[in-house]
Amino acid sequence: MGVVSRMGEGTAGGGGGLGAGGITSVDILPSLTASSGSGSGSHSNTRLDPHDSPPQRREGATPVFEISKFQLGGDVEAAGPNGKSKGPLVLSVASTGTSTDEKWGASWPQQVSLLASRSLKTRRFTALSTQKVLQLLAVAVLSGLFWFQLGGSSIDSIQGIADIGGLLFFAALFIAFTQMFQAIFTFPAEVDMIIKERQSGMYRLSAYYIARVGSELPMDLSLPTLFMVIVYFMTGLRLDAGAFFANLFTTLLVVLVAQSYGLAIGAFISDAQSAQTVATIFTLGLMLVGGFYVAVEPVWISWMRYVSFIYWGWNLLLKIEFRHRAFPCSAITGSPPGQTGCQVNDAHVYNLDLNEPVTKEVMILLAMLIFLRCIIYYALQRATSFKKQQ
């Protein structure tokens, strides 16, 4: 039975080459045995070979040795059950290799778990603060009152279609931009902390990124969900379970893409004020090409709609709400008298085929989300690596 003494790098006791040789542990074998006799009896300093049987001792007694000092090439002095003993030192040298877990202090899953727990504890009160909840509830109730039961079970006018389109545009725009501007300040406020902690070898950047994004996902989506539930039923949008969940899924997807844009801007621009200025100009551009204010943009700027999550999100919401929905033919200009079986798409209120499948919009928004999340990680890695070299 031996006592293990852990040793770091460097030399010990003046002996040359202990630390340089990479010794990480020293086994002090029980080569010191007390001879029979009184408490201060003599002690044997006979060397014990590691292959020999351990010395006999009284049953129930546990040999305890406390190393007081030693030097290479000399005897070791230790305090045992029967007093101080002195004898040769037998060393067992451990491997010098360093595992990945030892380098970082914890495995990657452990890092993610600890960082996620820390993020939840530090962010839960700000992400779900009373002020934010009241702000969202106030806007949701006001929206419900302005468009109160406008959807109803049927739509009978062109103006009604346009009004519901305005509601869908406003709801997606408000909740998406709210999350986007909150996300802008995430990394500029934490980049210095990330640099210091990574320089200390506390965690990998990938562990921090996954933990931060994953742990905050429920908090980031809870308020938009509450907002859409209130607005959806107060305004009387399409009363169908499939339409409701599709509308909710689209809203949350748009929120995640908008948040990704905000995180990306904050990761590339470390100054919070500059990031906010860039984000304001960028979001106004995306909003203007969203299709609500201008149906057909000039050719030289129409390309912006393809990077606008508002454009794709609003088109998706319009299809969910109006796809194959009945509409009175008498309300359509130029419709023959007595015609029946018309749909909202026949009114041509929007520059969009409302009866088309929604696959294209969903895939584009998902591709935006994945691409932006990868860009965020690259920008964060670039920012922390640059700071680390300074």
PDB file of N, CA and C in Angstrom, residues 83-165:
ATOM      1  N   GLY A  83       5.751   7.146  15.066  1.00  0.00           N
ATOM      2  CA  GLY A  83       6.752   8.192  15.132  1.00  0.00           C
ATOM      3  C   GLY A  83       7.384   8.443  13.785  1.00  0.00           C
ATOM      4  N   LYS A  84       8.472   9.191  13.781  1.00  0.00           N
ATOM      5  CA  LYS A  84       9.155   9.530  12.541  1.00  0.00           C
ATOM      6  C   LYS A  84      10.004   8.369  12.073  1.00  0.00           C
ATOM      7  N   SER A  85      10.077   8.205  10.779  1.00  0.00           N
ATOM      8  CA  SER A  85      10.881   7.153  10.172  1.00  0.00           C
ATOM      9  C   SER A  85      11.688   7.747   9.039  1.00  0.00           C
ATOM     10  N   LYS A  86      12.753   7.053   8.701  1.00  0.00           N
ATOM     11  CA  LYS A  86      13.628   7.532   7.650  1.00  0.00           C
ATOM     12  C   LYS A  86      14.105   6.336   6.849  1.00  0.00           C
ATOM     13  N   GLY A  87      14.090   6.458   5.545  1.00  0.00           N
ATOM     14  CA  GLY A  87      14.501   5.346   4.729  1.00  0.00           C
ATOM     15  C   GLY A  87      14.618   5.743   3.280  1.00  0.00           C
ATOM     16  N   PRO A  88      15.090   4.814   2.443  1.00  0.00           N
ATOM     17  CA  PRO A  88      15.247   5.117   1.019  1.00  0.00           C
ATOM     18  C   PRO A  88      13.911   5.385   0.350  1.00  0.00           C
ATOM     19  N   LEU A  89      13.934   6.144  -0.729  1.00  0.00           N
ATOM     20  CA  LEU A  89      12.743   6.510  -1.483  1.00  0.00           C
ATOM     21  C   LEU A  89      12.640   5.656  -2.732  1.00  0.00           C
ATOM     22  N   VAL A  90      11.507   5.022  -2.899  1.00  0.00           N
ATOM     23  CA  VAL A  90      11.265   4.228  -4.087  1.00  0.00           C
ATOM     24  C   VAL A  90      10.246   4.970  -4.941  1.00  0.00           C
ATOM     25  N   LEU A  91      10.608   5.320  -6.184  1.00  0.00           N
ATOM     26  CA  LEU A  91       9.768   6.143  -7.051  1.00  0.00           C
ATOM     27  C   LEU A  91       9.092   5.302  -8.118  1.00  0.00           C
ATOM     28  N   SER A  92       7.833   5.616  -8.372  1.00  0.00           N
ATOM     29  CA  SER A  92       7.120   5.026  -9.499  1.00  0.00           C
ATOM     30  C   SER A  92       6.664   6.178 -10.384  1.00  0.00           C
ATOM     31  N   VAL A  93       7.247   6.294 -11.583  1.00  0.00           N
ATOM     32  CA  VAL A  93       7.008   7.442 -12.453  1.00  0.00           C
ATOM     33  C   VAL A  93       5.817   7.164 -13.350  1.00  0.00           C
ATOM     34  N   ALA A  94       4.853   8.106 -13.354  1.00  0.00           N
ATOM     35  CA  ALA A  94       3.657   7.959 -14.184  1.00  0.00           C
ATOM     36  C   ALA A  94       3.930   8.453 -15.586  1.00  0.00           C
ATOM     37  N   SER A  95       2.984   8.261 -16.445  1.00  0.00           N
ATOM     38  CA  SER A  95       3.114   8.683 -17.830  1.00  0.00           C
ATOM     39  C   SER A  95       3.163  10.198 -17.918  1.00  0.00           C
ATOM     40  N   THR A  96       3.891  10.700 -18.912  1.00  0.00           N
ATOM     41  CA  THR A  96       4.016  12.149 -19.095  1.00  0.00           C
ATOM     42  C   THR A  96       2.984  12.701 -20.059  1.00  0.00           C
ATOM     43  N   GLY A  97       2.171  11.856 -20.662  1.00  0.00           N
ATOM     44  CA  GLY A  97       1.202  12.339 -21.646  1.00  0.00           C
ATOM     45  C   GLY A  97       0.116  13.180 -21.002  1.00  0.00           C
ATOM     46  N   THR A  98      -0.412  14.128 -21.766  1.00  0.00           N
ATOM     47  CA  THR A  98      -1.482  15.002 -21.295  1.00  0.00           C
ATOM     48  C   THR A  98      -2.699  14.784 -22.183  1.00  0.00           C
ATOM     49  N   SER A  99      -3.800  14.352 -21.591  1.00  0.00           N
ATOM     50  CA  SER A  99      -5.011  14.112 -22.357  1.00  0.00           C
ATOM     51  C   SER A  99      -5.709  15.424 -22.672  1.00  0.00           C
ATOM     52  N   THR A 100      -6.664  15.356 -23.614  1.00  0.00           N
ATOM     53  CA  THR A 100      -7.420  16.561 -23.978  1.00  0.00           C
ATOM     54  C   THR A 100      -8.240  17.070 -22.811  1.00  0.00           C
ATOM     55  N   ASP A 101      -8.849  16.154 -22.047  1.00  0.00           N
ATOM     56  CA  ASP A 101      -9.654  16.569 -20.895  1.00  0.00           C
ATOM     57  C   ASP A 101      -8.805  17.261 -19.850  1.00  0.00           C
ATOM     58  N   GLU A 102      -7.539  16.760 -19.633  1.00  0.00           N
ATOM     59  CA  GLU A 102      -6.663  17.410 -18.667  1.00  0.00           C
ATOM     60  C   GLU A 102      -6.278  18.807 -19.137  1.00  0.00           C
ATOM     61  N   LYS A 103      -6.124  18.962 -20.452  1.00  0.00           N
ATOM     62  CA  LYS A 103      -5.748  20.274 -20.987  1.00  0.00           C
ATOM     63  C   LYS A 103      -6.835  21.308 -20.721  1.00  0.00           C
ATOM     64  N   TRP A 104      -8.117  20.920 -20.926  1.00  0.00           N
ATOM     65  CA  TRP A 104      -9.219  21.851 -20.771  1.00  0.00           C
ATOM     66  C   TRP A 104      -9.869  21.794 -19.403  1.00  0.00           C
ATOM     67  N   GLY A 105      -9.509  20.813 -18.588  1.00  0.00           N
ATOM     68  CA  GLY A 105     -10.057  20.723 -17.246  1.00  0.00           C
ATOM     69  C   GLY A 105     -11.346  19.937 -17.158  1.00  0.00           C
ATOM     70  N   ALA A 106     -12.058  19.775 -18.284  1.00  0.00           N
ATOM     71  CA  ALA A 106     -13.306  19.020 -18.301  1.00  0.00           C
ATOM     72  C   ALA A 106     -13.578  18.585 -19.731  1.00  0.00           C
ATOM     73  N   SER A 107     -14.380  17.552 -19.874  1.00  0.00           N
ATOM     74  CA  SER A 107     -14.736  17.084 -21.208  1.00  0.00           C
ATOM     75  C   SER A 107     -15.673  18.080 -21.881  1.00  0.00           C
ATOM     76  N   TRP A 108     -15.825  17.943 -23.203  1.00  0.00           N
ATOM     77  CA  TRP A 108     -16.664  18.880 -23.951  1.00  0.00           C
ATOM     78  C   TRP A 108     -18.108  18.858 -23.473  1.00  0.00           C
ATOM     79  N   PRO A 109     -18.725  17.684 -23.259  1.00  0.00           N
ATOM     80  CA  PRO A 109     -20.105  17.696 -22.734  1.00  0.00           C
ATOM     81  C   PRO A 109     -20.209  18.351 -21.363  1.00  0.00           C
ATOM     82  N   GLN A 110     -19.212  18.161 -20.506  1.00  0.00           N
ATOM     83  CA  GLN A 110     -19.240  18.806 -19.199  1.00  0.00           C
ATOM     84  C   GLN A 110     -19.141  20.320 -19.337  1.00  0.00           C
ATOM     85  N   GLN A 111     -18.312  20.789 -20.256  1.00  0.00           N
ATOM     86  CA  GLN A 111     -18.203  22.225 -20.483  1.00  0.00           C
ATOM     87  C   GLN A 111     -19.536  22.804 -20.947  1.00  0.00           C
ATOM     88  N   VAL A 112     -20.186  22.120 -21.881  1.00  0.00           N
ATOM     89  CA  VAL A 112     -21.484  22.592 -22.375  1.00  0.00           C
ATOM     90  C   VAL A 112     -22.503  22.641 -21.248  1.00  0.00           C
ATOM     91  N   SER A 113     -22.522  21.590 -20.424  1.00  0.00           N
ATOM     92  CA  SER A 113     -23.486  21.524 -19.322  1.00  0.00           C
ATOM     93  C   SER A 113     -23.265  22.648 -18.313  1.00  0.00           C
ATOM     94  N   LEU A 114     -22.011  22.875 -17.930  1.00  0.00           N
ATOM     95  CA  LEU A 114     -21.715  23.914 -16.940  1.00  0.00           C
ATOM     96  C   LEU A 114     -21.981  25.311 -17.497  1.00  0.00           C
ATOM     97  N   LEU A 115     -21.593  25.541 -18.750  1.00  0.00           N
ATOM     98  CA  LEU A 115     -21.816  26.850 -19.353  1.00  0.00           C
ATOM     99  C   LEU A 115     -23.303  27.122 -19.568  1.00  0.00           C
ATOM    100  N   ALA A 116     -24.057  26.082 -19.930  1.00  0.00           N
ATOM    101  CA  ALA A 116     -25.501  26.261 -20.096  1.00  0.00           C
ATOM    102  C   ALA A 116     -26.165  26.593 -18.767  1.00  0.00           C
ATOM    103  N   SER A 117     -25.727  25.923 -17.703  1.00  0.00           N
ATOM    104  CA  SER A 117     -26.272  26.214 -16.378  1.00  0.00           C
ATOM    105  C   SER A 117     -25.951  27.642 -15.955  1.00  0.00           C
ATOM    106  N   ARG A 118     -24.727  28.077 -16.224  1.00  0.00           N
ATOM    107  CA  ARG A 118     -24.356  29.451 -15.885  1.00  0.00           C
ATOM    108  C   ARG A 118     -25.164  30.469 -16.688  1.00  0.00           C
ATOM    109  N   SER A 119     -25.361  30.176 -17.970  1.00  0.00           N
ATOM    110  CA  SER A 119     -26.117  31.092 -18.812  1.00  0.00           C
ATOM    111  C   SER A 119     -27.563  31.223 -18.350  1.00  0.00           C
ATOM    112  N   LEU A 120     -28.161  30.108 -17.959  1.00  0.00           N
ATOM    113  CA  LEU A 120     -29.540  30.147 -17.463  1.00  0.00           C
ATOM    114  C   LEU A 120     -29.649  30.977 -16.195  1.00  0.00           C
ATOM    115  N   LYS A 121     -28.686  30.817 -15.298  1.00  0.00           N
ATOM    116  CA  LYS A 121     -28.738  31.532 -14.029  1.00  0.00           C
ATOM    117  C   LYS A 121     -28.527  33.030 -14.205  1.00  0.00           C
ATOM    118  N   THR A 122     -27.699  33.416 -15.170  1.00  0.00           N
ATOM    119  CA  THR A 122     -27.380  34.830 -15.347  1.00  0.00           C
ATOM    120  C   THR A 122     -28.351  35.546 -16.273  1.00  0.00           C
ATOM    121  N   ARG A 123     -29.022  34.808 -17.165  1.00  0.00           N
ATOM    122  CA  ARG A 123     -29.836  35.450 -18.181  1.00  0.00           C
ATOM    123  C   ARG A 123     -31.341  35.348 -17.955  1.00  0.00           C
ATOM    124  N   ARG A 124     -31.758  34.468 -17.053  1.00  0.00           N
ATOM    125  CA  ARG A 124     -33.186  34.221 -16.944  1.00  0.00           C
ATOM    126  C   ARG A 124     -33.957  35.452 -16.475  1.00  0.00           C
ATOM    127  N   PHE A 125     -33.330  36.277 -15.635  1.00  0.00           N
ATOM    128  CA  PHE A 125     -34.044  37.443 -15.103  1.00  0.00           C
ATOM    129  C   PHE A 125     -34.087  38.594 -16.101  1.00  0.00           C
ATOM    130  N   THR A 126     -33.079  38.680 -16.959  1.00  0.00           N
ATOM    131  CA  THR A 126     -33.096  39.731 -17.983  1.00  0.00           C
ATOM    132  C   THR A 126     -33.933  39.337 -19.190  1.00  0.00           C
ATOM    133  N   ALA A 127     -33.856  38.067 -19.605  1.00  0.00           N
ATOM    134  CA  ALA A 127     -34.608  37.620 -20.777  1.00  0.00           C
ATOM    135  C   ALA A 127     -36.104  37.599 -20.509  1.00  0.00           C
ATOM    136  N   LEU A 128     -36.480  37.295 -19.275  1.00  0.00           N
ATOM    137  CA  LEU A 128     -37.898  37.231 -18.915  1.00  0.00           C
ATOM    138  C   LEU A 128     -38.217  38.260 -17.832  1.00  0.00           C
ATOM    139  N   SER A 129     -37.675  39.430 -17.986  1.00  0.00           N
ATOM    140  CA  SER A 129     -37.894  40.468 -16.989  1.00  0.00           C
ATOM    141  C   SER A 129     -39.344  40.959 -17.029  1.00  0.00           C
ATOM    142  N   THR A 130     -39.781  41.545 -15.935  1.00  0.00           N
ATOM    143  CA  THR A 130     -41.151  42.055 -15.846  1.00  0.00           C
ATOM    144  C   THR A 130     -41.405  43.137 -16.887  1.00  0.00           C
ATOM    145  N   GLN A 131     -40.403  43.965 -17.136  1.00  0.00           N
ATOM    146  CA  GLN A 131     -40.558  45.041 -18.112  1.00  0.00           C
ATOM    147  C   GLN A 131     -40.805  44.497 -19.520  1.00  0.00           C
ATOM    148  N   LYS A 132     -40.040  43.473 -19.900  1.00  0.00           N
ATOM    149  CA  LYS A 132     -40.210  42.900 -21.235  1.00  0.00           C
ATOM    150  C   LYS A 132     -41.552  42.195 -21.371  1.00  0.00           C
ATOM    151  N   VAL A 133     -41.962  41.502 -20.332  1.00  0.00           N
ATOM    152  CA  VAL A 133     -43.252  40.802 -20.376  1.00  0.00           C
ATOM    153  C   VAL A 133     -44.393  41.804 -20.505  1.00  0.00           C
ATOM    154  N   LEU A 134     -44.343  42.880 -19.724  1.00  0.00           N
ATOM    155  CA  LEU A 134     -45.403  43.882 -19.795  1.00  0.00           C
ATOM    156  C   LEU A 134     -45.408  44.592 -21.143  1.00  0.00           C
ATOM    157  N   GLN A 135     -44.231  44.874 -21.684  1.00  0.00           N
ATOM    158  CA  GLN A 135     -44.147  45.508 -23.002  1.00  0.00           C
ATOM    159  C   GLN A 135     -44.798  44.631 -24.069  1.00  0.00           C
ATOM    160  N   LEU A 136     -44.466  43.350 -24.047  1.00  0.00           N
ATOM    161  CA  LEU A 136     -45.011  42.439 -25.043  1.00  0.00           C
ATOM    162  C   LEU A 136     -46.518  42.281 -24.883  1.00  0.00           C
ATOM    163  N   LEU A 137     -46.987  42.162 -23.638  1.00  0.00           N
ATOM    164  CA  LEU A 137     -48.418  42.017 -23.412  1.00  0.00           C
ATOM    165  C   LEU A 137     -49.175  43.260 -23.867  1.00  0.00           C
ATOM    166  N   ALA A 138     -48.601  44.431 -23.624  1.00  0.00           N
ATOM    167  CA  ALA A 138     -49.257  45.673 -24.031  1.00  0.00           C
ATOM    168  C   ALA A 138     -49.391  45.758 -25.549  1.00  0.00           C
ATOM    169  N   VAL A 139     -48.323  45.442 -26.269  1.00  0.00           N
ATOM    170  CA  VAL A 139     -48.368  45.497 -27.731  1.00  0.00           C
ATOM    171  C   VAL A 139     -49.310  44.432 -28.280  1.00  0.00           C
ATOM    172  N   ALA A 140     -49.309  43.245 -27.671  1.00  0.00           N
ATOM    173  CA  ALA A 140     -50.191  42.172 -28.135  1.00  0.00           C
ATOM    174  C   ALA A 140     -51.658  42.559 -27.957  1.00  0.00           C
ATOM    175  N   VAL A 141     -52.000  43.122 -26.810  1.00  0.00           N
ATOM    176  CA  VAL A 141     -53.389  43.518 -26.561  1.00  0.00           C
ATOM    177  C   VAL A 141     -53.795  44.664 -27.484  1.00  0.00           C
ATOM    178  N   LEU A 142     -52.909  45.645 -27.676  1.00  0.00           N
ATOM    179  CA  LEU A 142     -53.221  46.743 -28.588  1.00  0.00           C
ATOM    180  C   LEU A 142     -53.433  46.238 -30.012  1.00  0.00           C
ATOM    181  N   SER A 143     -52.598  45.320 -30.439  1.00  0.00           N
ATOM    182  CA  SER A 143     -52.762  44.746 -31.787  1.00  0.00           C
ATOM    183  C   SER A 143     -54.092  44.015 -31.892  1.00  0.00           C
ATOM    184  N   GLY A 144     -54.408  43.260 -30.838  1.00  0.00           N
ATOM    185  CA  GLY A 144     -55.683  42.552 -30.856  1.00  0.00           C
ATOM    186  C   GLY A 144     -56.877  43.480 -30.916  1.00  0.00           C
ATOM    187  N   LEU A 145     -56.765  44.645 -30.274  1.00  0.00           N
ATOM    188  CA  LEU A 145     -57.869  45.608 -30.290  1.00  0.00           C
ATOM    189  C   LEU A 145     -57.976  46.316 -31.636  1.00  0.00           C
ATOM    190  N   PHE A 146     -56.844  46.665 -32.249  1.00  0.00           N
ATOM    191  CA  PHE A 146     -56.879  47.342 -33.547  1.00  0.00           C
ATOM    192  C   PHE A 146     -57.434  46.438 -34.644  1.00  0.00           C
ATOM    193  N   TRP A 147     -57.079  45.158 -34.620  1.00  0.00           N
ATOM    194  CA  TRP A 147     -57.545  44.206 -35.630  1.00  0.00           C
ATOM    195  C   TRP A 147     -58.541  43.218 -35.020  1.00  0.00           C
ATOM    196  N   PHE A 148     -59.335  43.655 -34.076  1.00  0.00           N
ATOM    197  CA  PHE A 148     -60.185  42.755 -33.300  1.00  0.00           C
ATOM    198  C   PHE A 148     -61.145  41.986 -34.212  1.00  0.00           C
ATOM    199  N   GLN A 149     -61.022  40.658 -34.187  1.00  0.00           N
ATOM    200  CA  GLN A 149     -61.877  39.727 -34.937  1.00  0.00           C
ATOM    201  C   GLN A 149     -62.034  40.141 -36.406  1.00  0.00           C
ATOM    202  N   LEU A 150     -60.953  40.698 -36.961  1.00  0.00           N
ATOM    203  CA  LEU A 150     -61.018  41.116 -38.360  1.00  0.00           C
ATOM    204  C   LEU A 150     -61.022  39.917 -39.297  1.00  0.00           C
ATOM    205  N   GLY A 151     -60.370  38.853 -38.856  1.00  0.00           N
ATOM    206  CA  GLY A 151     -60.325  37.663 -39.709  1.00  0.00           C
ATOM    207  C   GLY A 151     -61.676  36.995 -39.802  1.00  0.00           C
ATOM    208  N   GLY A 152     -62.212  36.647 -38.658  1.00  0.00           N
ATOM    209  CA  GLY A 152     -63.523  36.019 -38.640  1.00  0.00           C
ATOM    210  C   GLY A 152     -63.540  34.694 -39.382  1.00  0.00           C
ATOM    211  N   SER A 153     -64.688  34.174 -39.565  1.00  0.00           N
ATOM    212  CA  SER A 153     -64.829  32.895 -40.265  1.00  0.00           C
ATOM    213  C   SER A 153     -64.780  33.061 -41.777  1.00  0.00           C
ATOM    214  N   SER A 154     -65.023  34.263 -42.262  1.00  0.00           N
ATOM    215  CA  SER A 154     -64.993  34.501 -43.711  1.00  0.00           C
ATOM    216  C   SER A 154     -64.533  35.922 -43.989  1.00  0.00           C
ATOM    217  N   ILE A 155     -63.980  36.127 -45.163  1.00  0.00           N
ATOM    218  CA  ILE A 155     -63.526  37.445 -45.595  1.00  0.00           C
ATOM    219  C   ILE A 155     -64.366  37.823 -46.815  1.00  0.00           C
ATOM    220  N   ASP A 156     -64.927  39.023 -46.810  1.00  0.00           N
ATOM    221  CA  ASP A 156     -65.859  39.376 -47.883  1.00  0.00           C
ATOM    222  C   ASP A 156     -65.476  40.638 -48.638  1.00  0.00           C
ATOM    223  N   SER A 157     -64.246  41.139 -48.457  1.00  0.00           N
ATOM    224  CA  SER A 157     -63.863  42.346 -49.187  1.00  0.00           C
ATOM    225  C   SER A 157     -62.354  42.353 -49.447  1.00  0.00           C
ATOM    226  N   ILE A 158     -61.971  43.085 -50.473  1.00  0.00           N
ATOM    227  CA  ILE A 158     -60.553  43.244 -50.807  1.00  0.00           C
ATOM    228  C   ILE A 158     -59.824  43.961 -49.669  1.00  0.00           C
ATOM    229  N   GLN A 159     -60.504  44.949 -49.078  1.00  0.00           N
ATOM    230  CA  GLN A 159     -59.889  45.690 -47.983  1.00  0.00           C
ATOM    231  C   GLN A 159     -59.641  44.778 -46.786  1.00  0.00           C
ATOM    232  N   GLY A 160     -60.532  43.837 -46.548  1.00  0.00           N
ATOM    233  CA  GLY A 160     -60.332  42.899 -45.454  1.00  0.00           C
ATOM    234  C   GLY A 160     -59.096  42.040 -45.644  1.00  0.00           C
ATOM    235  N   ILE A 161     -58.866  41.610 -46.882  1.00  0.00           N
ATOM    236  CA  ILE A 161     -57.657  40.832 -47.183  1.00  0.00           C
ATOM    237  C   ILE A 161     -56.415  41.673 -46.929  1.00  0.00           C
ATOM    238  N   ALA A 162     -56.446  42.940 -47.381  1.00  0.00           N
ATOM    239  CA  ALA A 162     -55.293  43.821 -47.191  1.00  0.00           C
ATOM    240  C   ALA A 162     -55.044  44.098 -45.713  1.00  0.00           C
ATOM    241  N   ASP A 163     -56.119  44.259 -44.943  1.00  0.00           N
ATOM    242  CA  ASP A 163     -55.953  44.540 -43.518  1.00  0.00           C
ATOM    243  C   ASP A 163     -55.329  43.352 -42.777  1.00  0.00           C
ATOM    244  N   ILE A 164     -55.764  42.159 -43.111  1.00  0.00           N
ATOM    245  CA  ILE A 164     -55.180  40.979 -42.467  1.00  0.00           C
ATOM    246  C   ILE A 164     -53.717  40.819 -42.873  1.00  0.00           C
ATOM    247  N   GLY A 165     -53.404  41.130 -44.126  1.00  0.00           N
ATOM    248  CA  GLY A 165     -52.008  41.106 -44.550  1.00  0.00           C
ATOM    249  C   GLY A 165     -51.164  42.096 -43.766  1.00  0.00           C
TER     250      GLY A 165
END
